[in-house]
Short mmCIF file of C-alpha atoms in Angstrom, two decimals:
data_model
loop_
_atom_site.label_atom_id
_atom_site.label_comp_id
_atom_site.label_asym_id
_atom_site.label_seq_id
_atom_site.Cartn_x
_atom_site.Cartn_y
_atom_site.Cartn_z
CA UNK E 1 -2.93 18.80 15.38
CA UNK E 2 -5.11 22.27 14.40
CA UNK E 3 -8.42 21.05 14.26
CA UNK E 4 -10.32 22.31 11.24
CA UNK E 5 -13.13 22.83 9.49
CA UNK E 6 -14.33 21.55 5.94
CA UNK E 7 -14.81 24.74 3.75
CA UNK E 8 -15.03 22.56 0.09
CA UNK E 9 -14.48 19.49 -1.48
CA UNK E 10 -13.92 19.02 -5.26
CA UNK E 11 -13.74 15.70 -6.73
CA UNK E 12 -12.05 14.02 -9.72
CA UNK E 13 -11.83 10.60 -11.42
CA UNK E 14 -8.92 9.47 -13.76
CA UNK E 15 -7.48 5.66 -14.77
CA UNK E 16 -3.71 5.56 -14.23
CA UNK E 17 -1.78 4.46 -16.91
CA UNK E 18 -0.15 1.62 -15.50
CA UNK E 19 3.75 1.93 -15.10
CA UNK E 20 4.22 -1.36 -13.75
CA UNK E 21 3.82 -5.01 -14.91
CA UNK E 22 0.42 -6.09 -13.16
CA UNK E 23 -0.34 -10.42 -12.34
CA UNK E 24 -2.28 -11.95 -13.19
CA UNK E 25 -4.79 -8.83 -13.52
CA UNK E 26 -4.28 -5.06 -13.10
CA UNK E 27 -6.45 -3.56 -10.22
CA UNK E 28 -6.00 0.04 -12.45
CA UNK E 29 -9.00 -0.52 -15.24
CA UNK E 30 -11.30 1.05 -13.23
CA UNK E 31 -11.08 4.95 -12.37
CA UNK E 32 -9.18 5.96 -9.25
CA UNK E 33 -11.06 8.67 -7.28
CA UNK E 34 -9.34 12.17 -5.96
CA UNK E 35 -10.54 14.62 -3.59
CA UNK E 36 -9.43 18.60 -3.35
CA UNK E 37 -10.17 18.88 0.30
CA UNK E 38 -10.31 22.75 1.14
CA UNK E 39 -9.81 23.28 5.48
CA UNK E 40 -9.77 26.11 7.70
CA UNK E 41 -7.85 25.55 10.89
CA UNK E 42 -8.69 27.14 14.44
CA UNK E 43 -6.17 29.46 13.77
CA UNK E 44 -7.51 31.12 10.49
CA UNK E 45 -5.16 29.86 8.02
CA UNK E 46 -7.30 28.12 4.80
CA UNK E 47 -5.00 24.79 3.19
CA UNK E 48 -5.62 22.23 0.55
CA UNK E 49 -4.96 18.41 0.22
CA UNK E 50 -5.74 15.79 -2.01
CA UNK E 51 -6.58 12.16 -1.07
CA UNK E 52 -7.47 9.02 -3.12
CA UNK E 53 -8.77 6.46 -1.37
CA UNK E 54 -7.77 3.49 -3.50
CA UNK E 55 -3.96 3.64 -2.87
CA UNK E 56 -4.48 5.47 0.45
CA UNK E 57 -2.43 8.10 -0.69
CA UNK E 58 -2.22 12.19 -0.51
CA UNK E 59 -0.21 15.23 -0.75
CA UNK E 60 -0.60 18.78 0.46
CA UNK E 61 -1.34 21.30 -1.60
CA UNK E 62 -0.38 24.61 0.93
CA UNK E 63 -2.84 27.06 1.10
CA UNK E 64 -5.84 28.19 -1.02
CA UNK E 65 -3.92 31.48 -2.20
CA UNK E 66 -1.78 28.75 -4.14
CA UNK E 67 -4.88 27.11 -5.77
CA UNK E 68 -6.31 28.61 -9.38
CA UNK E 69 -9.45 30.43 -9.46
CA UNK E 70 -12.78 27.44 -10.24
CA UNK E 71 -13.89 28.18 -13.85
CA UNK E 72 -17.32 29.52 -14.84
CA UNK E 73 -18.84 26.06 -15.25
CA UNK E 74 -17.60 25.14 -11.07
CA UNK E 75 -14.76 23.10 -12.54
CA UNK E 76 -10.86 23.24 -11.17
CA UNK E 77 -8.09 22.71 -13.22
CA UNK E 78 -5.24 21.90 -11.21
CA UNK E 79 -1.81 21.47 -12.86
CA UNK E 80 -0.01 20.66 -9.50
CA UNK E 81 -2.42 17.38 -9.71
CA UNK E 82 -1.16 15.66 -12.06
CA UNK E 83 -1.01 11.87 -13.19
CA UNK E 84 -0.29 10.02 -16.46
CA UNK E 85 -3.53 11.00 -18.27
CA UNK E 86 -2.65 14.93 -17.52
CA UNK E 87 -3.54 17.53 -14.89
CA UNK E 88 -6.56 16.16 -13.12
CA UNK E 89 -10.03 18.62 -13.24
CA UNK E 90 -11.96 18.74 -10.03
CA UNK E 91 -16.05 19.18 -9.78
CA UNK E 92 -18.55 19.63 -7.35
CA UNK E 93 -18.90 15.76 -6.01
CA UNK E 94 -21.87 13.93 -6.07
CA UNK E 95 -23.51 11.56 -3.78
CA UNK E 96 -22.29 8.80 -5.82
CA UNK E 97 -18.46 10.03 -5.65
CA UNK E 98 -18.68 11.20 -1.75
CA UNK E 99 -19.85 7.45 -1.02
CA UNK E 100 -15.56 7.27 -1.84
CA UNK E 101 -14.90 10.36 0.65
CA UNK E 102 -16.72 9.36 3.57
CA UNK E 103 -16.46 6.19 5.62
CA UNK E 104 -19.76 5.54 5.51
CA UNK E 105 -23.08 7.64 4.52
CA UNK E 106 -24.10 6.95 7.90
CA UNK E 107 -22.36 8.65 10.44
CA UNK E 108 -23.24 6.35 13.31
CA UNK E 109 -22.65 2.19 12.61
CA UNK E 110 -24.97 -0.32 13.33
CA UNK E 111 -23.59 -4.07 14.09
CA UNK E 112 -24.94 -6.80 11.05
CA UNK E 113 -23.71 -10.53 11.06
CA UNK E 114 -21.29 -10.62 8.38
CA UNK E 115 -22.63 -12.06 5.42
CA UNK E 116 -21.95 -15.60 4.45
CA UNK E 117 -19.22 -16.07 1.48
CA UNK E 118 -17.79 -19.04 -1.12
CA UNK E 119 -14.60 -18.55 0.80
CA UNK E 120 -15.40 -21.13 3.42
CA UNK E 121 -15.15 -18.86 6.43
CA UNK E 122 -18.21 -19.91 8.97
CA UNK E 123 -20.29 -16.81 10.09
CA UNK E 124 -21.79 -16.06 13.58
CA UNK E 125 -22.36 -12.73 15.92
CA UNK E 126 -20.31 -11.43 18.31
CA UNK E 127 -22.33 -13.15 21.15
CA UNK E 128 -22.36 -16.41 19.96
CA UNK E 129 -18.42 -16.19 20.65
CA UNK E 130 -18.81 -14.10 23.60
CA UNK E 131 -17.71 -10.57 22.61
CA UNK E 132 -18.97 -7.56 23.63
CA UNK E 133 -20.39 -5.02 21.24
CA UNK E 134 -20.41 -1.77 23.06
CA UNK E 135 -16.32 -1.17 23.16
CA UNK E 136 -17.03 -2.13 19.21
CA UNK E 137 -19.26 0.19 18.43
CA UNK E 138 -17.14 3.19 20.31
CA UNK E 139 -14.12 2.43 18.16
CA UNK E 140 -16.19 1.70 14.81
CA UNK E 141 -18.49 5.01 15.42
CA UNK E 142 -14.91 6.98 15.56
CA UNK E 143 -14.41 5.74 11.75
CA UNK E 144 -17.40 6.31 10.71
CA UNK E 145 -17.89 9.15 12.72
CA UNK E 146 -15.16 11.61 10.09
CA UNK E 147 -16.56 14.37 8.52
CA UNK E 148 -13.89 16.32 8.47
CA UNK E 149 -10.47 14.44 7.48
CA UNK E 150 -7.13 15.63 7.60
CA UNK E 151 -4.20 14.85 5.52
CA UNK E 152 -3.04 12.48 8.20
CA UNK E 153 -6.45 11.29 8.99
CA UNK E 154 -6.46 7.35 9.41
CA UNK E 155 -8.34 5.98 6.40
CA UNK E 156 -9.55 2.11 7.09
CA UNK E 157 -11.16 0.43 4.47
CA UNK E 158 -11.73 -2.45 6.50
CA UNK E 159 -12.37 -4.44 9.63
CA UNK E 160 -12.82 -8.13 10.26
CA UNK E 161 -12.70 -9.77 13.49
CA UNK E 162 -12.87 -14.39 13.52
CA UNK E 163 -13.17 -16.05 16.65
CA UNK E 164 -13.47 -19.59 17.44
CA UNK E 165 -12.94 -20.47 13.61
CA UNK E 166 -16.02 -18.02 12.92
CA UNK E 167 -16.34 -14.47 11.43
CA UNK E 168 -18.40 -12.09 13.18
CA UNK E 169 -17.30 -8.64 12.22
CA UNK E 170 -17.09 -7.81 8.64
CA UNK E 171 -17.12 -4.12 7.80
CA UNK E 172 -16.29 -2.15 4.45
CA UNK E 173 -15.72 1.94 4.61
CA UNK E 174 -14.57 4.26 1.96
CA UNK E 175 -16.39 2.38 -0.83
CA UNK E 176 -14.28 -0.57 -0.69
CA UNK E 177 -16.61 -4.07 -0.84
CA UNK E 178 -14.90 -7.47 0.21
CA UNK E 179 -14.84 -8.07 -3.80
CA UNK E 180 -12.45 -5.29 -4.01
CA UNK E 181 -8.12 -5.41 -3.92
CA UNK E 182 -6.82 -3.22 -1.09
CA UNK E 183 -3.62 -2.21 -1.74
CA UNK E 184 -1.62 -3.35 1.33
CA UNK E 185 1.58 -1.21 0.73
CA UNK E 186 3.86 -2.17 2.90
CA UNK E 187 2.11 -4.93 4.98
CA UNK E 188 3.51 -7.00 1.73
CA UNK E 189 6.42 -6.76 3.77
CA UNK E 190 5.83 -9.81 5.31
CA UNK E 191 4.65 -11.72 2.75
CA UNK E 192 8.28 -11.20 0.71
CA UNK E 193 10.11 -12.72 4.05
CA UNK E 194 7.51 -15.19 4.01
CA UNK E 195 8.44 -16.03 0.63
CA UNK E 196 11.93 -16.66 1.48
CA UNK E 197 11.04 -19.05 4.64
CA UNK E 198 9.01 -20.83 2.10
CA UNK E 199 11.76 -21.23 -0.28
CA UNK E 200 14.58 -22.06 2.18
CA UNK E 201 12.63 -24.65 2.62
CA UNK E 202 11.54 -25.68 -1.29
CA UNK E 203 15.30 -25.50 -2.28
CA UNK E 204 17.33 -25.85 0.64
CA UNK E 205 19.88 -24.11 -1.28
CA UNK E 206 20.26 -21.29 1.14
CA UNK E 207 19.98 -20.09 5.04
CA UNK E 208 19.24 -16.43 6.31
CA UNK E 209 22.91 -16.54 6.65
CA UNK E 210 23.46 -16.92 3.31
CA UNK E 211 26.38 -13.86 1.30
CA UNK E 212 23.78 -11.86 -0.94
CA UNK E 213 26.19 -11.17 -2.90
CA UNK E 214 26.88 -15.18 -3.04
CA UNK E 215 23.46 -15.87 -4.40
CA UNK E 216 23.28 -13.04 -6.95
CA UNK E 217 26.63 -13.93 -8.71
CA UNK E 218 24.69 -12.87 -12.17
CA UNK E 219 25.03 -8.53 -10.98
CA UNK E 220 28.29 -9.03 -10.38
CA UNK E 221 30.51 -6.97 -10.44
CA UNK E 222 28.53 -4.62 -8.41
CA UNK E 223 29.72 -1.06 -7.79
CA UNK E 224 31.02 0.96 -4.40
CA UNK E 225 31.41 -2.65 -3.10
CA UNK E 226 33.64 -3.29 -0.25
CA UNK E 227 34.45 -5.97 2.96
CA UNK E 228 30.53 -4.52 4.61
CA UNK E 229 28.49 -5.40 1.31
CA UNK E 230 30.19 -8.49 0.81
CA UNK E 231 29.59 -9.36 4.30
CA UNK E 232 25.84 -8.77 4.09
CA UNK E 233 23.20 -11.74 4.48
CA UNK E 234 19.82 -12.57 3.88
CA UNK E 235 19.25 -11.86 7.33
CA UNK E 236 19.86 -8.61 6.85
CA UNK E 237 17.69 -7.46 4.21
CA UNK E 238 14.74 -9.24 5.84
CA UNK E 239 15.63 -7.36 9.22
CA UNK E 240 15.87 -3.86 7.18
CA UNK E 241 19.39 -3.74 8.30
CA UNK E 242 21.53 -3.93 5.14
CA UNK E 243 23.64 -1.25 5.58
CA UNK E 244 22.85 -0.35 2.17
CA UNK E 245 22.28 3.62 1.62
CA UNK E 246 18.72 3.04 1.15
CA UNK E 247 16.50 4.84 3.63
CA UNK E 248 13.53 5.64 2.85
CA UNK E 249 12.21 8.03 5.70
CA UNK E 250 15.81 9.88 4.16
CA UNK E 251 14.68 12.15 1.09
CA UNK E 252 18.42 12.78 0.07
CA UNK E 253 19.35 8.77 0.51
CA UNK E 254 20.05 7.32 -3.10
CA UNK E 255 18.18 3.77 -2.61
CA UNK E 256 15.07 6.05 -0.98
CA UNK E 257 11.90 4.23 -2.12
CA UNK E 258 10.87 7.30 -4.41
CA UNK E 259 14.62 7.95 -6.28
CA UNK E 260 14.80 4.35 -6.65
CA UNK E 261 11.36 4.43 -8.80
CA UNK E 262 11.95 7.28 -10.35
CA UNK E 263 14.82 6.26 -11.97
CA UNK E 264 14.78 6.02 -15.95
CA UNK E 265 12.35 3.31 -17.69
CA UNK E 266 14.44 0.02 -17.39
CA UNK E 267 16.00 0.73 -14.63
CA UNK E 268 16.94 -2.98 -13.30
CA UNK E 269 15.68 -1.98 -9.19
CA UNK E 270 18.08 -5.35 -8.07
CA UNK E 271 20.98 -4.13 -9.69
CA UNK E 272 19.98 -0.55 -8.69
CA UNK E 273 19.86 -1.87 -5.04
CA UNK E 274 23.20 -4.11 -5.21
CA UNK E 275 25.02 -0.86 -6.52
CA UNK E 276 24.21 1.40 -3.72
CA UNK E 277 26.76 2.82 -1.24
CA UNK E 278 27.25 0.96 1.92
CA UNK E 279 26.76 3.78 5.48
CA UNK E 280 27.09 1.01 8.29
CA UNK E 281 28.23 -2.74 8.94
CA UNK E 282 25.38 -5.17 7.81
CA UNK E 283 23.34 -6.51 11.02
CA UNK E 284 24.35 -3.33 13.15
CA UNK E 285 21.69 -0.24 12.28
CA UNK E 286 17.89 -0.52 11.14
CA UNK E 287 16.48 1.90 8.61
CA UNK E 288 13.01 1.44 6.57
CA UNK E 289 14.49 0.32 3.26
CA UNK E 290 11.55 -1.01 0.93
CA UNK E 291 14.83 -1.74 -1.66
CA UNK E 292 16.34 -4.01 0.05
CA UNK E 293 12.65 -6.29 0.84
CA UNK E 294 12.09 -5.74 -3.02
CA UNK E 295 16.16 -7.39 -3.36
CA UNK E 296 14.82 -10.44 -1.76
CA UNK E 297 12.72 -11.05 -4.94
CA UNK E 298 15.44 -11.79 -7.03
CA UNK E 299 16.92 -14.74 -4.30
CA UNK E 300 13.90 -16.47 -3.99
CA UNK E 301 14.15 -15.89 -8.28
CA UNK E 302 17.07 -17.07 -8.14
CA UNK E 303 17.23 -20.02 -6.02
CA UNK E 304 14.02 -21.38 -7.12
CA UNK E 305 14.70 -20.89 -11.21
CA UNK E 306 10.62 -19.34 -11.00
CA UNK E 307 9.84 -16.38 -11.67
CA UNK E 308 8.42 -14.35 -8.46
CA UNK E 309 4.36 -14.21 -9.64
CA UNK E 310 4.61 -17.85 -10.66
CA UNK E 311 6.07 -19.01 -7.53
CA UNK E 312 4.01 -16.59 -5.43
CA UNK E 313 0.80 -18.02 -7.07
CA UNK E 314 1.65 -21.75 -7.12
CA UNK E 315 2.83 -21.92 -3.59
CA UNK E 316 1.09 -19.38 -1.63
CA UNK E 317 -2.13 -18.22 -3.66
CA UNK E 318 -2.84 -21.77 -4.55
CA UNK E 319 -2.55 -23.49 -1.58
CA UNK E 320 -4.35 -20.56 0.25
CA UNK E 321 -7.24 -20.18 -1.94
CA UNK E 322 -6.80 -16.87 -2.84
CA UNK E 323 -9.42 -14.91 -4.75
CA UNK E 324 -8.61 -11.85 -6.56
CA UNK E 325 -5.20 -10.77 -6.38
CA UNK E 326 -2.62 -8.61 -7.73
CA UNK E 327 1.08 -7.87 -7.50
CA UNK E 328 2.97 -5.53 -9.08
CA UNK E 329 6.82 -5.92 -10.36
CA UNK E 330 9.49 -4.03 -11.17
CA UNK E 331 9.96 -2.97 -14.39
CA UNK E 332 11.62 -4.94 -17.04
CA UNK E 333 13.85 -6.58 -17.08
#
């Protein structure tokens, strides 16, 4: 990696209009913070990117040759920028706004006792639970530490540490407060094969085993079908091996996460999924395919006759005394 060296920051603030279904509350009401971030490497050459910290997301921008001239009021008008509301305009941030574009304000950390909570978690310091502090600090200091982020920079908005039933490291960077939703991207992962442990068990109407195609009679007849997609299981989609044409580190691969969303409004993403080509025999090769995790939505649907937020609330969020939440579906139907 080229180190560089922070020649400008510009910041904007905008609300996406929502283009998902939301439960129970959208996260999106409040306004979603972008940064122009204008480097010089060691070799000379002067780029752009643009990061926003609440979806941990960003995009490069090339270099500053590509970027319009800042108008006479300091303002940047940038039509490559763009979300729902229009082509974002960037400013001069503030200290208020650059408490979203640095870690911290500080750049060294000091260590606090986390503070106690409603959510039933006992508190205590990392001595009472014999932990040293100092290989803590080295790693924490390296977050907080960034002045100068890169595209690929590592943005944490969080670290907790429990031991012995008690938590004793509770830290926040980026702006993001314990109150706030994190969007976990693909760490949600986990919680949809969770989901389907939970209802094998609730219905026990099905087994990882299980014909996907046997449990989703309703998208039938499903197109470029053959013997390999007929043969696929459960299994399968939980293990990212499919063999569905759906990979999403594959920019020119039809169930990539990005084509699949930016398919017309409606667009059913299950039958979307189910009608992909087949390139290998289920259970064989592993690609990244966020379709075919999403697919598992509509067999726990399915098999449990409850909708996926209503199930997901009444026997995970429930039971695990979840606070805020949110989840966001596919669109209709």
């Amino acid at each position: 990696m080229i180190p560089a060296t922070i020649v400008g920051v510009w910041a904007a603030e905008a609300v996406p209009a929502p283009k998902r279904t939301w439960v129970p509350a959208t996260p999106l009401a409040e306004p979603a913070h972008y940064f122009l971030v204008v480097s010089k490497g060691s070799d000379g050459r002067i780029g752009a990117f643009i990061r926003n910290p609440e979806f941990n997301s960003g995009g490069a921008l090339g270099t500053l040759f590509d970027l319009p001239a800042p108008a006479p009021d300091g303002t940047l008008r940038l039509e490559r920028a763009s979300i729902d509301g229009g082509p974002l305009t960037f400013h001069r941030p503030n200290d208020a706004e650059l408490r979203w574009f640095y870690p911290r304000p500080q750049s060294t950390w000091l260590y606090r006792e986390p503070q106690r909570s409603v959510d039933g978690w006992s508190v205590g310091t990392l001595s009472t639970v014999s932990m040293r502090q100092a290989p803590l600090a080295q790693a924490i200091d390296g977050i907080v530490g960034m002045r100068a982020p890169g595209l690929r920079s590592p943005y944490i908005q969080s670290i907790s540490i429990a031991r012995h039933g008690r938590l004793v490291l509770d830290e926040y960077f980026y702006g993001f407060t314990p109150d706030m939703p994190h969007d976990t991207r693909s760490a949600a992962k986990s919680v949809a094969t969770l989901m389907v442990g939970r209802a094998i068990e609730d219905t026990r109407r099905f087994v990882p085993q299980s014909r996907v195609l046997g449990l989703l009679g309703s998208y039938l007849p499903v197109r470029n079908d053959d013997a390999r997609k007929s043969a696929m299981n459960v299994a399968d989609l939980m293990t990212m091996a499919s063999g569905l044409a759906c990979n999403d580190n594959d920019d020119s691969s039809p169930g990539n996460e990005d084509t699949m969303q930016g398919q017309p409004p409606g667009t059913n993403w299950y039958r979307y999924t189910l009608d992909l080509p087949m390139t290998s025999l289920p259970g064989t090769t592993a690609v990244y395919c966020s379709a075919g995790i999403n697919l598992l939505g509509a067999i726990v649907t399915a098999e449990t006759h409850e909708q996926i937020a209503s199930y997901f609330a009444r026997r995970f969020a429930a039971p695990m005394q979840f606070g805020r939440y949110a989840m966001w579906l596919m669109p209709p139907p």
